[in-house]
Amino acid sequence: MSTTQSERLRGLLEPLVSAKDLDLEEIEVSKAGRRRMLRIVVDSDEGVELDTCAELSRAVSDALDESDVMGDEEYVLEVTSPGAERPLSEPRHYVRATGRLARLTPTEGGELVARILGVDDEGVDLEVPGVKGRKATARRLAFSEIAKARVEIEFNRKDKKEEEA
């Protein structure tokens, strides 16, 4: 996608996404056979409901029909939320993942699986699970010390409500 098209799409889409109290996470234009695919990823602190995606999709479709930003070629529009194992690249992503398990790759190397306990402007507070019966340990990483991070799916984690009961 050309920078000009990317900037024009962002300019067209951001007000529509903001009107639904969502964050515009990603815009991707790719080839899908003879057609192009326009994929718009949105998110919020409360998550994104299917009905909200559908409403936004209609608003985006109408706006795109009225503009020439996508040109004359056919395209398929997809409005979606990030996947469960989404990469964590912005501080707001870490805030939304607080309490969840994440796989982090520090810039110094290695890999770390830890629970995100807290987030501030500089970095994240983590709880690293103990190995072989040892206690969990606390660790702090500045955002500048994180090369990659992704939420880990937990299938057998107890819900907080279950733990309190």
Coordinates of N, CA, C and O in Angstrom, one line a residue, residues 12 16 19 35-36 38 42 47-48 63-64 76 84-85 87 95-96 107 129 134 147 152 161:
L12 N -9.4 9.0 6.5 CA -10.8 8.8 6.3 C -11.4 7.9 7.4 O -12.5 8.1 7.9
L16 N -14.2 7.8 11.9 CA -15.2 6.8 12.0 C -15.0 5.9 13.1 O -15.9 5.5 13.9
A19 N -15.4 7.7 16.5 CA -16.8 7.9 16.8 C -17.4 6.7 17.5 O -18.4 6.9 18.2
R35 N -9.0 -9.8 -6.5 CA -9.4 -8.7 -5.7 C -8.4 -8.3 -4.7 O -7.4 -9.0 -4.4
R36 N -8.6 -7.1 -4.1 CA -7.8 -6.7 -3.0 C -8.6 -6.9 -1.7 O -9.8 -6.9 -1.7
L38 N -9.1 -5.2 2.0 CA -8.8 -4.1 3.0 C -9.2 -4.6 4.3 O -10.4 -4.8 4.6
V42 N -9.5 -2.9 14.8 CA -9.8 -2.0 15.8 C -9.9 -2.6 17.2 O -10.0 -3.9 17.2
G47 N -12.7 -4.2 24.8 CA -12.8 -5.2 23.8 C -13.8 -4.6 22.7 O -14.2 -3.5 22.8
V48 N -14.0 -5.4 21.7 CA -14.9 -5.0 20.6 C -16.0 -6.0 20.4 O -15.7 -7.2 20.2
A63 N -18.4 5.3 3.5 CA -17.4 6.4 3.4 C -16.4 6.0 2.2 O -16.1 6.9 1.4
L64 N -16.1 4.8 2.1 CA -15.2 4.4 1.0 C -15.9 4.5 -0.4 O -15.3 4.9 -1.4
V76 N -12.4 -6.4 -1.0 CA -13.2 -7.0 0.1 C -12.9 -6.2 1.4 O -11.7 -6.0 1.6
A84 N -6.5 -13.2 19.7 CA -6.2 -13.4 21.1 C -4.7 -13.4 21.3 O -4.3 -13.0 22.4
E85 N -3.9 -13.8 20.4 CA -2.5 -13.8 20.5 C -1.8 -12.6 19.9 O -0.7 -12.7 19.4
P87 N 0.2 -9.3 18.9 CA 1.5 -8.7 19.4 C 1.2 -7.5 20.3 O 0.2 -6.8 20.1
V95 N -1.7 -2.5 28.8 CA -2.7 -2.2 29.8 C -3.9 -3.1 29.6 O -4.4 -3.7 30.5
R96 N -4.3 -3.4 28.3 CA -5.4 -4.2 28.0 C -5.1 -5.7 28.4 O -6.0 -6.5 28.6
T107 N 15.3 -7.3 24.8 CA 16.3 -6.9 23.8 C 17.6 -7.6 24.1 O 18.4 -7.8 23.2
P129 N 6.5 -17.0 36.8 CA 6.1 -18.2 37.5 C 7.4 -18.9 38.0 O 8.4 -18.9 37.3
R134 N 9.0 -23.6 43.0 CA 9.6 -22.4 43.5 C 8.6 -21.3 43.4 O 7.7 -21.3 42.6
A147 N 11.9 -6.5 23.0 CA 12.0 -6.6 21.6 C 10.6 -7.0 21.0 O 10.2 -6.5 20.0
E152 N -0.3 -14.8 25.6 CA -0.3 -16.3 25.6 C -1.8 -16.7 25.9 O -2.4 -16.2 26.8
K161 N -13.1 -14.9 39.7 CA -14.3 -15.1 40.5 C -14.3 -16.5 41.1 O -14.8 -16.7 42.2

